CSV table of C-alpha atoms in Angstrom, one decimal:
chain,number,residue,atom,x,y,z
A,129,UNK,CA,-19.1,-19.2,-20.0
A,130,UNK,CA,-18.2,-21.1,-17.2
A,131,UNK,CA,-20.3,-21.3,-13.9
A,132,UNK,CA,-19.8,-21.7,-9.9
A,133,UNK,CA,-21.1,-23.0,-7.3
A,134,UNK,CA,-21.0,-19.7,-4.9
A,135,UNK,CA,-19.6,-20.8,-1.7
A,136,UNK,CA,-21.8,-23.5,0.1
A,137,UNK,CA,-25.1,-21.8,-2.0
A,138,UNK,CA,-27.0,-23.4,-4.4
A,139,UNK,CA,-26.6,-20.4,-6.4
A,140,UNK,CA,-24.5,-21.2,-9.6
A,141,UNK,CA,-22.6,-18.0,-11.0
A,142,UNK,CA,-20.8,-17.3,-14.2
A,143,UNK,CA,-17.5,-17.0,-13.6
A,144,UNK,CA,-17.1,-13.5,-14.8
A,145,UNK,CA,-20.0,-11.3,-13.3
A,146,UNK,CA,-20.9,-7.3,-13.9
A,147,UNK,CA,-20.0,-4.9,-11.6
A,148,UNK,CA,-22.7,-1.8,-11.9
A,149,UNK,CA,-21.3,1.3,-10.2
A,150,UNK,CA,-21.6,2.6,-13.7
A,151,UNK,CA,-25.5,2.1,-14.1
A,152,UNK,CA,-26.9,6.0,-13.4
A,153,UNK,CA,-24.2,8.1,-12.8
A,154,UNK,CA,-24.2,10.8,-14.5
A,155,UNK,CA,-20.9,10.8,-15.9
A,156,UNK,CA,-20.9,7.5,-16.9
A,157,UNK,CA,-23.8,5.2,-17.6
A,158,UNK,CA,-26.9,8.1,-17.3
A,159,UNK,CA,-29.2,6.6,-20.4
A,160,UNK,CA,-31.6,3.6,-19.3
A,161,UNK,CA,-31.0,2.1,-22.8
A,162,UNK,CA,-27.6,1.7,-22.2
A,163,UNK,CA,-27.8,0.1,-19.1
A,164,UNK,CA,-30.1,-2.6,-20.7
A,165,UNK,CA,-27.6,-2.9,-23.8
A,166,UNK,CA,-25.2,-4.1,-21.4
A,167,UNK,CA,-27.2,-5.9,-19.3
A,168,UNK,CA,-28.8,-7.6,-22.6
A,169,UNK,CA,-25.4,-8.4,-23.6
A,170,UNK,CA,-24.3,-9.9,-20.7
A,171,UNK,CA,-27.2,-12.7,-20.7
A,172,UNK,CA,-26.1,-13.0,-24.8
A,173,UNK,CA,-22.4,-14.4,-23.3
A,174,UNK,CA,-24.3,-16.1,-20.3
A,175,UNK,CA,-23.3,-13.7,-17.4
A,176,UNK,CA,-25.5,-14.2,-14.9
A,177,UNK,CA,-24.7,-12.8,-11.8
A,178,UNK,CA,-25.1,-8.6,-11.4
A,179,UNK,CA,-23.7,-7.4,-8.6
A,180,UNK,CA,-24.8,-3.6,-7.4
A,181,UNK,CA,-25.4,-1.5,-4.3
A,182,UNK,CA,-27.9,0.7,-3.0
A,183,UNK,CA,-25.7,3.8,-3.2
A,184,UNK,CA,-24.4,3.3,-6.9
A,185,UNK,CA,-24.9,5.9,-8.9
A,186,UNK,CA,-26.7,8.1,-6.2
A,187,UNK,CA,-29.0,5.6,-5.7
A,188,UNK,CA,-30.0,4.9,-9.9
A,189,UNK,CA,-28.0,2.1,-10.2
A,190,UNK,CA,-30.7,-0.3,-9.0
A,191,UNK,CA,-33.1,1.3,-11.0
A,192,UNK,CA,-31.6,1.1,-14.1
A,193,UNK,CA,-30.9,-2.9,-13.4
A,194,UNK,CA,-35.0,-3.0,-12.9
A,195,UNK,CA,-36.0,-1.3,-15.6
A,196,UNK,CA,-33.7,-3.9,-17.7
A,197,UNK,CA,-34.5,-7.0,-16.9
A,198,UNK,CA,-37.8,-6.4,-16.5
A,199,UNK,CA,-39.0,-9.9,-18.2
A,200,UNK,CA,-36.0,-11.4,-17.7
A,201,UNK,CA,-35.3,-11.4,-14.0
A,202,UNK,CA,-35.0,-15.1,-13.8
A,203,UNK,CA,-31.9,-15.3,-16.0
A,204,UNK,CA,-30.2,-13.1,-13.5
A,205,UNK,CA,-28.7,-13.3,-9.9
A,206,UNK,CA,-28.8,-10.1,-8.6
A,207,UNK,CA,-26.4,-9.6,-5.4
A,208,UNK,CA,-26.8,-5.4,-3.9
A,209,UNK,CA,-25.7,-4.0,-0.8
A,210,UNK,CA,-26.8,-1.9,2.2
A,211,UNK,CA,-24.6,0.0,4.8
A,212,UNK,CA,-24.8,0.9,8.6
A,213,UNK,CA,-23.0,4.5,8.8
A,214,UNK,CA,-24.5,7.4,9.6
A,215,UNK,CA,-27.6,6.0,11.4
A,216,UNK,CA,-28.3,9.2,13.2
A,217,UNK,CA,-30.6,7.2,15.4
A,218,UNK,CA,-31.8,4.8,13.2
A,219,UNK,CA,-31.6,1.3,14.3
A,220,UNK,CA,-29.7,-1.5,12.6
A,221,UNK,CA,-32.8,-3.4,12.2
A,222,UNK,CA,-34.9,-0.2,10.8
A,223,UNK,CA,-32.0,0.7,8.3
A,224,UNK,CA,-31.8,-2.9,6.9
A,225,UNK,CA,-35.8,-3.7,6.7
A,226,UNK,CA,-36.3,0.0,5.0
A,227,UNK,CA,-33.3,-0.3,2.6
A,228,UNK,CA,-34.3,-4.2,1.9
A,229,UNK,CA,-37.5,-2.9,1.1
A,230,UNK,CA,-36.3,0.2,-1.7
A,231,UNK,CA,-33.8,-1.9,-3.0
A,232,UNK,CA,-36.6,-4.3,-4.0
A,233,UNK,CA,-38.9,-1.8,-5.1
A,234,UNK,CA,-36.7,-0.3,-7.6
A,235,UNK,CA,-35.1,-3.7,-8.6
A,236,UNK,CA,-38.5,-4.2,-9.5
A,237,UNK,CA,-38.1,-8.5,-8.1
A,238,UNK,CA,-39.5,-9.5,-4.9
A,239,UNK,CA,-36.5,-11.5,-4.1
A,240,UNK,CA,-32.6,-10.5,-3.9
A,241,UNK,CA,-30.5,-13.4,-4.6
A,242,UNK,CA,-27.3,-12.4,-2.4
A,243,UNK,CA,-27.5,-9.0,0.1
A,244,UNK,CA,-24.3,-7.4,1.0
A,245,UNK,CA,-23.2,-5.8,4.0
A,246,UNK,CA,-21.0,-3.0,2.4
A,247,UNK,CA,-18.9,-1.4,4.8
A,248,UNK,CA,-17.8,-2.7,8.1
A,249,UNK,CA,-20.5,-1.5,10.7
A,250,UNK,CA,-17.8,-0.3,13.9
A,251,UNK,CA,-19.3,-0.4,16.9
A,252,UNK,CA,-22.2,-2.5,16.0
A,253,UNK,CA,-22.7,-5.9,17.6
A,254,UNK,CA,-23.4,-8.6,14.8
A,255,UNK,CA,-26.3,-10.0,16.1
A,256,UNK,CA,-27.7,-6.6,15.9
A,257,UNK,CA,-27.8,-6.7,12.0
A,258,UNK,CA,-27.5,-10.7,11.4
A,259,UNK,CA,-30.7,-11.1,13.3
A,260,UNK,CA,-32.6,-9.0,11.0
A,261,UNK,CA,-31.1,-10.4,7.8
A,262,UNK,CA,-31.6,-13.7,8.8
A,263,UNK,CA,-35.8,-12.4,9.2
A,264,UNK,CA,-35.1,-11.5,5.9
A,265,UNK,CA,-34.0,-15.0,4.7
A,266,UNK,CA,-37.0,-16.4,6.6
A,267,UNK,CA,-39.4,-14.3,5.1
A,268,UNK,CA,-38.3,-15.4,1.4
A,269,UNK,CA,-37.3,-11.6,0.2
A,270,UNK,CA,-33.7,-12.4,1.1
A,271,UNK,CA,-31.9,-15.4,-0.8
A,272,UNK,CA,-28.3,-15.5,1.3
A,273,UNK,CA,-26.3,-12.7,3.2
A,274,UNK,CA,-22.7,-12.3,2.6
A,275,UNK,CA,-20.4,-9.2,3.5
A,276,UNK,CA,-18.1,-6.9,1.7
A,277,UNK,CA,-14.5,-5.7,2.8
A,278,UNK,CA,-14.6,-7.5,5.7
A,279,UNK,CA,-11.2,-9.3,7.0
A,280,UNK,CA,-11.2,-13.1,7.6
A,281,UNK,CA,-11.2,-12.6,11.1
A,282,UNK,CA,-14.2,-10.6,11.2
A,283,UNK,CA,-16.1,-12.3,9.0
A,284,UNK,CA,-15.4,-16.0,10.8
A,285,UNK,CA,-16.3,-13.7,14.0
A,286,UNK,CA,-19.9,-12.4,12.5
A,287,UNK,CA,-20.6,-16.6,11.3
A,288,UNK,CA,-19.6,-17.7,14.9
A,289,UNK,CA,-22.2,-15.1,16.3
A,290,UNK,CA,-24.5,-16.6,13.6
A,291,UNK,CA,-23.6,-20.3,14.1
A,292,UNK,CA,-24.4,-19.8,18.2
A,293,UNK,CA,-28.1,-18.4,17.3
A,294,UNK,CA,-29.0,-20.3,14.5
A,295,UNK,CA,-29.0,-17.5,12.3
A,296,UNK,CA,-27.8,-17.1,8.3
A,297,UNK,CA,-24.5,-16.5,7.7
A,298,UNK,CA,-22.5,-14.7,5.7
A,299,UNK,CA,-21.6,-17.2,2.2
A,300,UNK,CA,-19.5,-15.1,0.4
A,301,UNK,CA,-16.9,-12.5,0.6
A,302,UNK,CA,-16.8,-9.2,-1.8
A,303,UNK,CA,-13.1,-7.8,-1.5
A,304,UNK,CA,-10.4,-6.0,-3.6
A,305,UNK,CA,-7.9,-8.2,-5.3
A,306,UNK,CA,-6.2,-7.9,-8.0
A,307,UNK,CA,-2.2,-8.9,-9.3
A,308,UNK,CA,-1.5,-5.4,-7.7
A,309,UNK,CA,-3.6,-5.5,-4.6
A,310,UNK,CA,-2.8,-8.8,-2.8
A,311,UNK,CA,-3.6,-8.1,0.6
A,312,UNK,CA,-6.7,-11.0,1.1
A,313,UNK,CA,-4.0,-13.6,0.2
A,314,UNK,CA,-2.7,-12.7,3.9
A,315,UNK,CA,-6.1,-14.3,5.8
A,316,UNK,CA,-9.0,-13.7,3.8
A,317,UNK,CA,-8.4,-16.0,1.2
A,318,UNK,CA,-7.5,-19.0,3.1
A,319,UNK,CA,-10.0,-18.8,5.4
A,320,UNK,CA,-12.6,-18.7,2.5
A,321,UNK,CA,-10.7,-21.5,1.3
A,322,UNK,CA,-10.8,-23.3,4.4
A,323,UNK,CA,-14.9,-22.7,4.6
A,324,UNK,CA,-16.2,-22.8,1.5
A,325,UNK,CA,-16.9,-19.3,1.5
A,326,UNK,CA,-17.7,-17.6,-2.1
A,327,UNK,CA,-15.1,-15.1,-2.9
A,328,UNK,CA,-15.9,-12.1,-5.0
A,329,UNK,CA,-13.2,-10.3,-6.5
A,330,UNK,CA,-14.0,-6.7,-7.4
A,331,UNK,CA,-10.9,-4.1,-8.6
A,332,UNK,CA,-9.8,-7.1,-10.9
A,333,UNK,CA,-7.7,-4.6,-13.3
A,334,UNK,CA,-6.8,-2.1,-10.1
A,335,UNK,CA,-8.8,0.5,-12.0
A,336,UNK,CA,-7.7,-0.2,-15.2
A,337,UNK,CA,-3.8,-0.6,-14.4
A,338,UNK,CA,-4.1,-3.9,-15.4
A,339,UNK,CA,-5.4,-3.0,-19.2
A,340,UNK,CA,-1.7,-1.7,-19.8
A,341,UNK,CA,-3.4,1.4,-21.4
A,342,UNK,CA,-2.5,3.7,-18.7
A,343,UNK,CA,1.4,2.6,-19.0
A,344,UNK,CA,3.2,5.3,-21.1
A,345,UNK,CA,1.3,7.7,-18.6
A,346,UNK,CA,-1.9,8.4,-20.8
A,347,UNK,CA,-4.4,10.8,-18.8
A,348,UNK,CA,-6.7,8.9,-16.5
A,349,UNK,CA,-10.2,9.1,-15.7
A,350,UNK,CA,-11.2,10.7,-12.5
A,351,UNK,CA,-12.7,7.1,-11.2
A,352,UNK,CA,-9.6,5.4,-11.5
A,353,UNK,CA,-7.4,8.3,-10.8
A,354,UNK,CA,-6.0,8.1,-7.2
A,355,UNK,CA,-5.6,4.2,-7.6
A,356,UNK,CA,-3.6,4.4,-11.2
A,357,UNK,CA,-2.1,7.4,-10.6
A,358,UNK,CA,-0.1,5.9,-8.0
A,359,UNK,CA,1.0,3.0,-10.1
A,360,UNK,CA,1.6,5.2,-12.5
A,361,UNK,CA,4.2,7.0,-10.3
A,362,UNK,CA,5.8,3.5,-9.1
A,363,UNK,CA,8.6,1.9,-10.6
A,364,UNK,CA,7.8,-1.7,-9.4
A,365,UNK,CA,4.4,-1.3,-10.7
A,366,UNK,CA,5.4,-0.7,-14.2
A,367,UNK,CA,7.8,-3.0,-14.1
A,368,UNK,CA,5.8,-5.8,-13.1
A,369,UNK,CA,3.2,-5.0,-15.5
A,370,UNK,CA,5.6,-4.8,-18.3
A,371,UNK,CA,6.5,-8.6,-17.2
A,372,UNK,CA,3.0,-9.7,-17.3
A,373,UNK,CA,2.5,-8.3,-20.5
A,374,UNK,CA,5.5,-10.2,-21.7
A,375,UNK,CA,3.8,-13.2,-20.2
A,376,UNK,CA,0.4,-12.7,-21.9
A,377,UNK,CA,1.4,-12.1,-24.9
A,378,UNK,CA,3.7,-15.2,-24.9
A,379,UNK,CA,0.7,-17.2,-24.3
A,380,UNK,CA,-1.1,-15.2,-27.4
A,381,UNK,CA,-2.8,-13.3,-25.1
A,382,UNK,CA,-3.6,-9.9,-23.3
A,383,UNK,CA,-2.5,-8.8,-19.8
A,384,UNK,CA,-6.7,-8.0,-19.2
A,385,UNK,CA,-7.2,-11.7,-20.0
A,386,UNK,CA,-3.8,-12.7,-17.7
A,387,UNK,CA,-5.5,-10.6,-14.9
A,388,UNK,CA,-8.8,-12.2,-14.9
A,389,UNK,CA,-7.3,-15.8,-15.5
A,390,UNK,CA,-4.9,-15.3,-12.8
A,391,UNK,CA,-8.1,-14.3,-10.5
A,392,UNK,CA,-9.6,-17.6,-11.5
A,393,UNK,CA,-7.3,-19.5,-11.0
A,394,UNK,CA,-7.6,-19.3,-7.3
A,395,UNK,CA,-10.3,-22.3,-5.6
A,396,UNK,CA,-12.3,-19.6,-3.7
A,397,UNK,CA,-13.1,-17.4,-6.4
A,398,UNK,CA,-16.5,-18.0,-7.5
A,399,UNK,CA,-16.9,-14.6,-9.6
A,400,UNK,CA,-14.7,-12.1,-10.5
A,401,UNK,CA,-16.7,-8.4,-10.6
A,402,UNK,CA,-16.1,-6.8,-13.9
A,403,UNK,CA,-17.5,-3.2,-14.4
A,404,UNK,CA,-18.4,-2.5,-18.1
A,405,UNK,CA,-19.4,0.6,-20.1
A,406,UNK,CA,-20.1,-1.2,-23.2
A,407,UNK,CA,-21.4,-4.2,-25.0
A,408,UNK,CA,-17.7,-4.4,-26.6
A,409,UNK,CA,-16.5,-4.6,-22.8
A,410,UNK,CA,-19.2,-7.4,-21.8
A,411,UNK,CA,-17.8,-9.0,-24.4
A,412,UNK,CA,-14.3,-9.1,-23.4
A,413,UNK,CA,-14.7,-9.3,-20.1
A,414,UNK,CA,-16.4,-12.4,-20.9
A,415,UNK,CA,-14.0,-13.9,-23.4
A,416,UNK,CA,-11.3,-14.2,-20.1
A,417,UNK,CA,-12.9,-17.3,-19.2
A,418,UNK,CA,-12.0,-19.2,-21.6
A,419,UNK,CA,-7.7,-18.9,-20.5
A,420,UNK,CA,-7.2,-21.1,-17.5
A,421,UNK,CA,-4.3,-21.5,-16.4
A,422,UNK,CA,-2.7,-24.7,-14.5
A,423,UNK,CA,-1.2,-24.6,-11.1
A,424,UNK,CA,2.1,-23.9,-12.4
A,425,UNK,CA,1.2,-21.3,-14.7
A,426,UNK,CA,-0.3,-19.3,-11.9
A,427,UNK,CA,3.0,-19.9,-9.8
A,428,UNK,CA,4.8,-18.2,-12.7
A,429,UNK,CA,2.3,-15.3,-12.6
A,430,UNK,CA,2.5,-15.3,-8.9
A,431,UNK,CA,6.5,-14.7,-9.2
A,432,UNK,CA,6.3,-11.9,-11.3
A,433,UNK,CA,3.5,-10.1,-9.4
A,434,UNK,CA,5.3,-11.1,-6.1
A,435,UNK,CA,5.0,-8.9,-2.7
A,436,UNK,CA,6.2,-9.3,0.5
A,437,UNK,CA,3.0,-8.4,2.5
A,438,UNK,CA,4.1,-4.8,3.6
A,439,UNK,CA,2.3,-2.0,2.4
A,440,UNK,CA,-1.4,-3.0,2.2
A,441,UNK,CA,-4.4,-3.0,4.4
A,442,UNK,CA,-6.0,-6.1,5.7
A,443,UNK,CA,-9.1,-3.8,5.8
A,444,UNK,CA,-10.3,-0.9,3.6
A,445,UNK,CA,-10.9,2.0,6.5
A,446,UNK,CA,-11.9,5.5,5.3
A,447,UNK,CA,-14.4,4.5,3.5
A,448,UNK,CA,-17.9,6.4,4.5
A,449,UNK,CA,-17.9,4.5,8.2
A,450,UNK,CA,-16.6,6.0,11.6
A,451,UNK,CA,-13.6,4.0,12.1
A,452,UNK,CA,-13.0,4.2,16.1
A,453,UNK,CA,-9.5,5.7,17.3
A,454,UNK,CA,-7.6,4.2,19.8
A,455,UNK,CA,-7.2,6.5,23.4
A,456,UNK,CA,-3.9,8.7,23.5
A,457,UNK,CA,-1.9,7.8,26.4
């Protein structure tokens, strides 16, 4: 396994890291021996870096992740996530210090390594939620901040705010990007780039697209089903994934590895977020690492996987905040 430095951190991640929407959901991972299978596994192939959210798996997934590594939390980075909709009242500050304080409690550690802003919080001023998180840093139960599905210009916006009050900023960026979701390359990834900002990919095989075992059609899962049922139904989509498998396997290997290597292969990527259901799938997540490919073999990827900026969102609205509308006139 192969490690990062995350942004400007001193925080050194594996270059494939675990994605845990899984961990307690029902339907999924529900079994607390699983969970620490996987997690087990993942510190066998030297992933370090476990990245989960305080409303994965209604709220389980951070329990499942304390349970697991109970006695082996220092071989783990653990980076989770709070949100600011639906405060009903609540301020920014009291929402962050009361879900800082349950996510630690059922993470069983008195320290989170990287906390996530998860959705974009309309309407709030930054300073009203860096201030707190930067107490947070202070106070030793918060490592480093970063943000998730933010655009570039919001999240150079929220570390200007933070620069002119000497508060923490955000040091790394959690976004969707994948060989069939390029939208960050428009100003997310350059800027990250630019700044030394850690970039997280999550979606790295847009919802298992990417696999080539949804192709022919096969039934997908409900999880993945609005994202891969559209690519499904789209005739550039399986054409360019035909292509890539072509590629892969004329470099004697898959299209999953091609997808992660591809990932990898850009400077800002410190970690790519991998969900996994199984030890078999820790496993192969983790094998990916070992492909990298050279400037010019990404160009050749890039080419085949090429789009002309139309169709995508430079943010992810819709999802769980109050996006503001603008006046009819």
């Amino acid at each position: 396994m192969q490690y990062r430095r995350l942004g400007d951190t001193d925080l050194n991640v594996s270059v494939i890291g675990l994605g845990t929407n899984n961990f307690g959901n029902p339907s999924r991972i529900s079994d607390h021996a699983d969970s620490k299978r996987v997690l087990d596994k993942c510190r066998d192939v030297g992933i370090n870096l476990i990245d989960t959210a305080n409303i994965y798996g209604g709220g389980q997934s951070e329990v499942h992740i304390g349970e697991a590594l109970r006695g082996q939390r220092n071989d783990f980075l653990i980076a989770t996530k709070f949100n600011l909709n639906s405060l009903d009242g609540e301020s920014p500050r009291d929402r962050i210090m009361r879900n800082v304080e349950e996510s630690l409690t059922k993470l069983q550690t008195d320290v989170i390594d990287l906390y996530q802003i998860h959705f974009i919080p309309h309407g709030v001023p930054h300073e009203e939620y860096l201030e707190p998180l930067n107490d947070l840093v202070k106070e030793g139960k918060v490592r480093y901040v970063g943000e998730c599905n933010y655009s570039g210009w919001r999240h150079a916006d929220a570390n200007r705010a933070a620069d002119e009050r000497g508060l923490a900023p955000f040091v790394s960026s959690q976004n969707n990007y994948s060989l069939m979701h390029r939208q960050v390359e428009l100003e997310l990834l350059p800027y990250c780039t630019e700044h030394n900002i850690g970039f997280l990919p999550y979606f790295p095989l847009a919802g298992g697209w990417l696999t080539g075992k949804y192709a022919a059609g096969a039934e997908v899962p409900g999880s993945a089903r609005r994202m891969v049922g559209q690519l499904q139904s789209d005739e550039r989509a399986r054409t360019v994934l035909s292509r890539l498998d072509a590629y892969a396997n004329e470099h004697g290997h898959t299209v999953l590895d091609l997808a992660f290597a591809w990932l990898l292969a850009h400077p800002a990527v410190s970690s790519v977020i991998a969900g996994a259901m199984t030890e078999e799938q820790v496993v192969g997540n983790a094998a990916t690492s070992d492909w990298m490919l050279s400037p010019e073999e990404r160009d050749a990827v890039d080419a085949i996987a090429a789009w002309d900026g139309t169709d995508e969102e430079v943010e992810r609205f819709g999802m769980g905040a109050d996006v503001p509308q603008a006046p009819v006139r």
